[in-house]
């Protein structure tokens, strides 16, 4: 299935086919809908096929599709988010990134690496350590969103070259942040997964740019964003044509200041009910303190996350960004096997 770019999304209708409805019946409904100009998404499920029709709900109702062969019912999608909604697709989406499966309930993805690419020696050393410890992908920031304009903002395109070298040496797919639309081409050229940072979750123009790059997008929850808002942000990316969006809970602002942010663990099972998209947890930014990262990671695995994105450094005391929350690379293998044991309780193995 493919979602066509720049379509106005109003209130989708979903046409649920009867179990075992023949392919010709599905095709007849798809053609009838497409002829009216609405955007059509066909979603084959294990038992039934659902067909999403986006745009002009009244027009879809008037078609009287219930009378067509193989149609069970026509239902409006009632939630404010549409393409991300589990109403649109009731089976967990999964996709492959460089041979690693994310989502779908059978794998647990460990995305690990430095907050920021600081040098080739640092990045290659951390990459080798996380690879050896069982990581599924390498994270590393090249363009960094910083609260103070005077803080280190990353090495930019030089960092992207280092990440490519790290991928060549380890085989790990690269996750890196798209901070600004002007970097899109450079990020597109090297990233395996395009990260949208918490501060940009509501930068709607940037979400559309990310959705057009043809790469999986890891979308972080805004520090003060509700889960409805997160899923509507995901819709911005999905409507541009990509089907591969990974959601990330990374802690939210609350009255509590003992931890850097408050990890919203309830978000994970809630998201599992309300969206088909994979969900990962970032315990590092939520905690702000490496001593809390492992217990929070175990909890994330236990409540059903599809993976983690975690910061690791070879020399955290001298890190240029987020050292206090970064795991020691020498500890990563032990960390990974501990978390993997918790993911295994839910039947998941490391991707
Ligand atoms: C990061 O992943 O390095 C980062 C800046 O995270 P967030 O956008 O969640 O603050
Ligand atoms: Mn960081």
Coordinates of C-alpha atoms and ligand atoms in Angstrom, one line a residue:
X1 CA 0.0 0.0 0.0
X2 CA 1.2 3.5 -0.6
X3 CA -0.2 6.8 0.6
X4 CA -0.2 9.6 -1.9
X5 CA 1.5 12.8 -1.0
X6 CA -0.2 16.1 -0.1
X7 CA -3.7 14.8 0.2
X8 CA -6.0 16.7 2.5
X9 CA -7.0 14.5 5.3
X10 CA -10.5 15.1 6.7
X11 CA -12.5 12.3 8.1
X12 CA -11.5 8.9 6.7
X13 CA -14.1 6.1 6.3
X14 CA -13.1 2.5 6.6
X15 CA -14.7 -0.2 4.5
X16 CA -14.3 -3.5 6.3
X17 CA -14.6 -6.5 4.0
X18 CA -16.1 -9.8 5.1
X19 CA -13.7 -12.5 6.1
X20 CA -12.4 -14.3 3.1
X21 CA -13.9 -11.7 0.6
X22 CA -12.3 -12.5 -2.8
X23 CA -9.7 -10.2 -4.3
X24 CA -12.1 -9.1 -7.1
X25 CA -14.5 -7.8 -4.5
X26 CA -11.7 -5.8 -2.8
X27 CA -10.6 -4.5 -6.2
X28 CA -14.2 -3.5 -7.1
X29 CA -14.5 -1.4 -3.9
X30 CA -11.1 0.1 -4.4
X31 CA -12.0 1.1 -8.0
X32 CA -15.4 2.5 -7.0
X33 CA -13.7 4.7 -4.3
X34 CA -10.8 5.8 -6.5
X35 CA -13.2 6.9 -9.2
X36 CA -14.6 9.5 -6.8
X37 CA -11.2 11.1 -6.2
X38 CA -10.8 10.1 -2.6
X39 CA -7.4 8.7 -1.5
X40 CA -7.6 4.9 -1.0
X41 CA -5.5 2.7 1.2
X42 CA -6.0 -1.1 1.0
X43 CA -4.9 -2.9 4.1
X44 CA -5.0 -6.7 3.9
X45 CA -5.3 -8.3 7.4
X46 CA -5.0 -11.8 8.6
X47 CA -8.8 -12.4 8.5
X48 CA -10.3 -9.4 6.8
X49 CA -9.2 -6.7 4.5
X50 CA -9.9 -3.1 5.4
X51 CA -10.0 -0.2 2.9
X52 CA -9.4 3.3 4.1
X53 CA -11.0 6.2 2.1
X54 CA -9.6 9.6 3.0
X55 CA -11.4 12.7 1.9
X56 CA -15.1 13.5 1.3
X57 CA -16.8 11.2 3.9
X58 CA -20.3 12.2 2.9
X59 CA -19.5 11.2 -0.7
X60 CA -18.3 7.8 0.4
X61 CA -21.5 7.3 2.5
X62 CA -23.5 8.1 -0.6
X63 CA -21.8 5.4 -2.6
X64 CA -23.8 2.8 -0.7
X65 CA -20.8 0.5 -0.6
X66 CA -22.6 -1.8 2.0
X67 CA -24.5 -3.2 -0.9
X68 CA -21.4 -4.4 -2.8
X69 CA -20.3 -8.0 -2.8
X70 CA -18.0 -8.9 0.0
X71 CA -18.5 -5.6 2.0
X72 CA -19.2 -6.1 5.7
X73 CA -19.5 -2.5 7.0
X74 CA -18.5 1.1 6.4
X75 CA -17.3 2.9 9.5
X76 CA -16.0 6.4 10.1
X77 CA -12.6 6.8 11.8
X78 CA -13.6 8.7 14.8
X79 CA -10.2 9.6 16.3
X80 CA -8.4 12.9 15.7
X81 CA -5.4 11.0 14.2
X82 CA -6.2 8.9 11.1
X83 CA -3.3 7.2 9.4
X84 CA -1.6 6.4 12.7
X85 CA -4.8 5.0 14.2
X86 CA -5.3 1.4 15.1
X87 CA -8.8 2.0 13.6
X88 CA -7.2 2.2 10.2
X89 CA -5.0 -0.9 10.7
X90 CA -5.6 -3.2 13.6
X91 CA -2.4 -5.3 13.2
X92 CA 0.9 -4.0 14.4
X93 CA 3.0 -2.5 11.6
X94 CA 6.5 -3.8 11.2
X95 CA 9.3 -3.0 8.8
X96 CA 12.9 -3.8 8.1
X97 CA 15.8 -1.4 8.5
X98 CA 19.0 -2.8 7.2
X99 CA 17.8 -6.4 7.9
X100 CA 16.5 -5.6 11.4
X101 CA 12.8 -5.8 12.0
X102 CA 11.1 -3.2 14.1
X103 CA 7.5 -3.5 15.3
X104 CA 5.2 -6.5 15.0
X105 CA 5.8 -7.9 18.5
X106 CA 8.6 -10.4 17.9
X107 CA 11.7 -8.3 18.0
X108 CA 13.3 -5.7 20.4
X109 CA 15.5 -3.0 18.7
X110 CA 18.4 -1.5 20.6
X111 CA 19.4 1.8 19.0
X112 CA 22.5 2.9 20.8
X113 CA 25.3 5.4 20.4
X114 CA 26.6 8.8 21.4
X115 CA 24.3 11.8 21.9
X116 CA 26.5 13.6 19.5
X117 CA 29.2 12.7 17.0
X118 CA 32.3 14.4 18.5
X119 CA 35.1 12.8 16.6
X120 CA 35.7 9.8 14.4
X121 CA 37.7 8.0 17.2
X122 CA 34.9 8.5 19.7
X123 CA 32.1 7.4 17.3
X124 CA 33.9 4.4 15.9
X125 CA 34.8 3.2 19.3
X126 CA 31.3 3.5 20.6
X127 CA 29.9 2.0 17.4
X128 CA 32.2 -1.0 17.8
X129 CA 31.2 -1.5 21.5
X130 CA 27.5 -1.3 20.9
X131 CA 27.7 -3.6 17.9
X132 CA 29.6 -6.1 20.0
X133 CA 27.0 -5.8 22.7
X134 CA 24.1 -6.6 20.5
X135 CA 22.8 -3.2 19.3
X136 CA 20.5 -3.2 16.3
X137 CA 21.3 0.4 15.1
X138 CA 23.7 3.2 15.8
X139 CA 22.4 6.6 16.9
X140 CA 24.5 9.8 16.7
X141 CA 23.6 13.5 16.3
X142 CA 25.3 15.6 13.6
X143 CA 23.0 18.6 13.9
X144 CA 21.9 19.1 17.5
X145 CA 19.1 21.1 18.9
X146 CA 20.5 22.8 22.0
X147 CA 18.7 24.8 24.6
X148 CA 21.4 27.4 24.7
X149 CA 22.6 28.9 21.5
X150 CA 26.1 28.9 22.9
X151 CA 26.3 25.1 23.5
X152 CA 28.0 22.7 21.1
X153 CA 25.7 22.2 18.1
X154 CA 27.3 19.2 16.5
X155 CA 29.9 18.7 13.7
X156 CA 27.3 18.9 11.0
X157 CA 28.2 17.4 7.6
X158 CA 31.6 16.2 9.0
X159 CA 29.7 14.1 11.5
X160 CA 27.6 12.6 8.7
X161 CA 30.8 11.3 7.1
X162 CA 31.9 9.8 10.4
X163 CA 28.6 8.0 10.7
X164 CA 29.0 6.6 7.2
X165 CA 32.4 5.2 8.2
X166 CA 30.9 3.7 11.4
X167 CA 28.2 2.0 9.3
X168 CA 30.9 0.6 7.0
X169 CA 32.8 -0.8 9.9
X170 CA 30.0 -2.2 11.9
X171 CA 27.1 -2.8 9.5
X172 CA 24.8 -0.9 11.9
X173 CA 22.1 1.2 10.3
X174 CA 22.4 4.9 11.2
X175 CA 19.8 7.0 13.1
X176 CA 20.4 10.7 13.0
X177 CA 18.3 13.8 13.5
X178 CA 16.9 16.1 10.9
X179 CA 17.0 19.4 12.7
X180 CA 16.2 21.7 9.8
X181 CA 14.7 21.4 6.3
X182 CA 17.9 22.9 4.9
X183 CA 19.8 19.8 6.0
X184 CA 17.3 17.4 4.3
X185 CA 19.5 16.5 1.3
X186 CA 22.5 15.8 3.5
X187 CA 20.6 13.7 5.9
X188 CA 18.7 11.8 3.2
X189 CA 22.1 10.9 1.6
X190 CA 23.3 9.0 4.6
X191 CA 20.6 8.2 7.2
X192 CA 18.9 4.9 7.4
X193 CA 16.4 6.4 9.9
X194 CA 15.6 10.1 10.1
X195 CA 15.0 11.2 13.7
X196 CA 12.7 14.1 14.5
X197 CA 13.6 15.6 17.9
X198 CA 11.2 16.3 20.7
X199 CA 11.5 20.0 20.1
X200 CA 10.5 19.7 16.5
X201 CA 7.6 17.3 17.0
X202 CA 5.2 20.2 16.2
X203 CA 7.3 21.7 13.4
X204 CA 4.7 20.6 10.8
X205 CA 6.6 21.8 7.8
X206 CA 9.6 19.8 8.9
X207 CA 7.4 16.7 9.5
X208 CA 6.3 16.9 5.9
X209 CA 9.8 17.2 4.6
X210 CA 10.8 14.2 6.7
X211 CA 7.9 12.2 5.3
X212 CA 9.0 12.9 1.7
X213 CA 12.6 11.6 2.2
X214 CA 11.5 8.0 1.6
X215 CA 13.2 6.8 4.8
X216 CA 11.8 5.5 8.1
X217 CA 11.2 8.3 10.5
X218 CA 11.8 8.1 14.3
X219 CA 9.4 10.7 15.8
X220 CA 10.1 11.8 19.3
X221 CA 7.3 13.0 21.5
X222 CA 7.4 16.7 22.3
X223 CA 8.3 17.5 25.9
X224 CA 4.8 18.9 26.5
X225 CA 2.8 17.1 23.9
X226 CA -0.1 14.8 24.5
X227 CA -0.3 11.4 22.9
X228 CA -3.1 12.6 20.6
X229 CA -0.8 15.3 19.4
X230 CA 2.0 12.8 18.9
X231 CA -0.2 10.7 16.7
X232 CA -1.4 13.7 14.7
X233 CA 2.3 14.6 14.2
X234 CA 2.8 11.0 12.9
X235 CA -0.1 11.6 10.5
X236 CA 1.8 14.6 9.0
X237 CA 4.7 12.2 8.2
X238 CA 2.5 9.3 7.0
X239 CA 0.4 11.4 4.7
X240 CA 3.5 12.2 2.7
X241 CA 3.8 8.6 1.6
X242 CA 6.0 6.8 4.0
X243 CA 4.5 4.0 6.0
X244 CA 7.5 3.6 8.3
X245 CA 7.2 5.8 11.4
X246 CA 8.6 4.8 14.8
X247 CA 7.2 6.7 17.8
X248 CA 9.4 7.5 20.7
X249 CA 8.5 8.3 24.3
X250 CA 11.4 10.3 25.7
X251 CA 9.9 11.8 28.9
X252 CA 7.6 14.8 29.4
X253 CA 7.6 17.9 31.6
X254 CA 5.9 17.5 34.9
X255 CA 6.2 19.2 38.3
X256 CA 8.9 16.6 39.2
X257 CA 12.4 17.9 38.7
X258 CA 14.4 15.1 40.3
X259 CA 14.6 13.4 36.9
X260 CA 15.4 15.4 33.8
X261 CA 11.9 14.6 32.4
X262 CA 9.2 12.2 33.6
X263 CA 9.2 9.0 31.6
X264 CA 5.6 8.3 30.8
X265 CA 5.5 4.5 30.9
X266 CA 1.7 4.4 30.6
X267 CA 2.2 5.9 27.1
X268 CA 3.6 2.7 25.8
X269 CA 0.6 0.4 26.4
X270 CA -1.8 3.3 25.5
X271 CA 0.0 3.7 22.2
X272 CA -0.2 0.0 21.6
X273 CA -3.9 0.2 21.9
X274 CA -4.4 3.3 19.8
X275 CA -1.8 3.0 17.0
X276 CA -0.4 0.3 14.8
X277 CA 3.0 2.0 14.7
X278 CA 6.1 0.7 16.6
X279 CA 7.0 2.4 19.8
X280 CA 10.5 2.9 21.3
X281 CA 11.6 4.5 24.6
X282 CA 14.5 6.9 25.2
X283 CA 15.4 6.3 28.8
X284 CA 18.5 8.6 28.6
X285 CA 16.8 11.9 28.0
X286 CA 14.0 11.0 30.3
X287 CA 16.3 10.1 33.2
X288 CA 19.2 12.6 32.7
X289 CA 21.2 10.2 34.9
X290 CA 22.9 6.9 33.8
X291 CA 22.1 5.3 37.1
X292 CA 18.4 5.3 36.2
X293 CA 18.8 4.2 32.6
X294 CA 18.9 0.5 33.1
X295 CA 15.9 0.1 35.5
X296 CA 13.9 2.4 33.2
X297 CA 14.9 0.4 30.2
X298 CA 13.8 -2.9 31.8
X299 CA 10.5 -1.2 32.6
X300 CA 10.1 -0.1 29.0
X301 CA 10.7 -3.6 27.7
X302 CA 8.3 -5.0 30.3
X303 CA 5.4 -2.6 29.3
X304 CA 5.7 -3.6 25.7
X305 CA 8.1 -1.2 23.9
X306 CA 9.5 -2.4 20.6
X307 CA 12.9 -1.1 21.5
X308 CA 15.1 1.6 23.0
X309 CA 17.2 4.5 21.9
X310 CA 19.9 4.9 24.4
X311 CA 23.0 7.1 24.7
X312 CA 26.4 5.5 25.1
X313 CA 29.8 7.1 25.3
X314 CA 33.4 5.8 25.6
X315 CA 34.3 8.6 28.0
X316 CA 31.1 10.2 29.4
X317 CA 33.0 12.4 31.8
X318 CA 34.4 14.3 28.9
X319 CA 31.4 14.2 26.6
X320 CA 30.5 17.4 24.9
X321 CA 26.8 16.8 25.3
X322 CA 24.7 14.6 27.7
X323 CA 27.6 12.8 29.4
X324 CA 25.8 12.3 32.8
X325 CA 23.1 10.2 31.2
X326 CA 25.3 8.3 28.8
X327 CA 26.1 4.6 29.6
X328 CA 29.8 3.6 29.5
X329 CA 30.5 1.7 26.4
X330 CA 32.3 -0.9 28.5
X331 CA 29.0 -1.5 30.3
X332 CA 26.8 -1.7 27.2
X333 CA 27.0 -5.5 26.6
X334 CA 25.8 -6.2 30.2
X335 CA 23.1 -3.6 29.9
X336 CA 21.9 -5.1 26.6
X337 CA 21.7 -8.6 27.9
X338 CA 19.8 -7.5 31.0
X339 CA 17.2 -5.6 28.8
X340 CA 17.0 -8.5 26.3
X341 CA 16.0 -10.8 29.2
X342 CA 13.1 -8.5 30.0
X343 CA 12.1 -8.2 26.4
X344 CA 12.2 -12.0 26.2
X345 CA 9.5 -12.2 28.9
X346 CA 7.2 -10.8 26.3
X347 CA 8.4 -13.2 23.6
X348 CA 10.8 -10.7 21.9
X349 CA 14.3 -11.3 20.8
X350 CA 16.9 -8.7 20.0
X351 CA 16.6 -7.5 16.4
Ligands
LIG1 C1 18.6 13.3 21.2 O1 18.1 12.2 20.9 O2 19.9 13.5 21.2 C2 17.8 14.5 21.6 C3 18.2 15.7 21.5 O3 16.6 14.0 22.1 P1 15.2 14.9 22.3 O4 14.9 15.5 21.0 O5 14.3 13.8 22.8 O6 15.5 15.9 23.4
LIG2 MN1 21.3 13.7 23.9

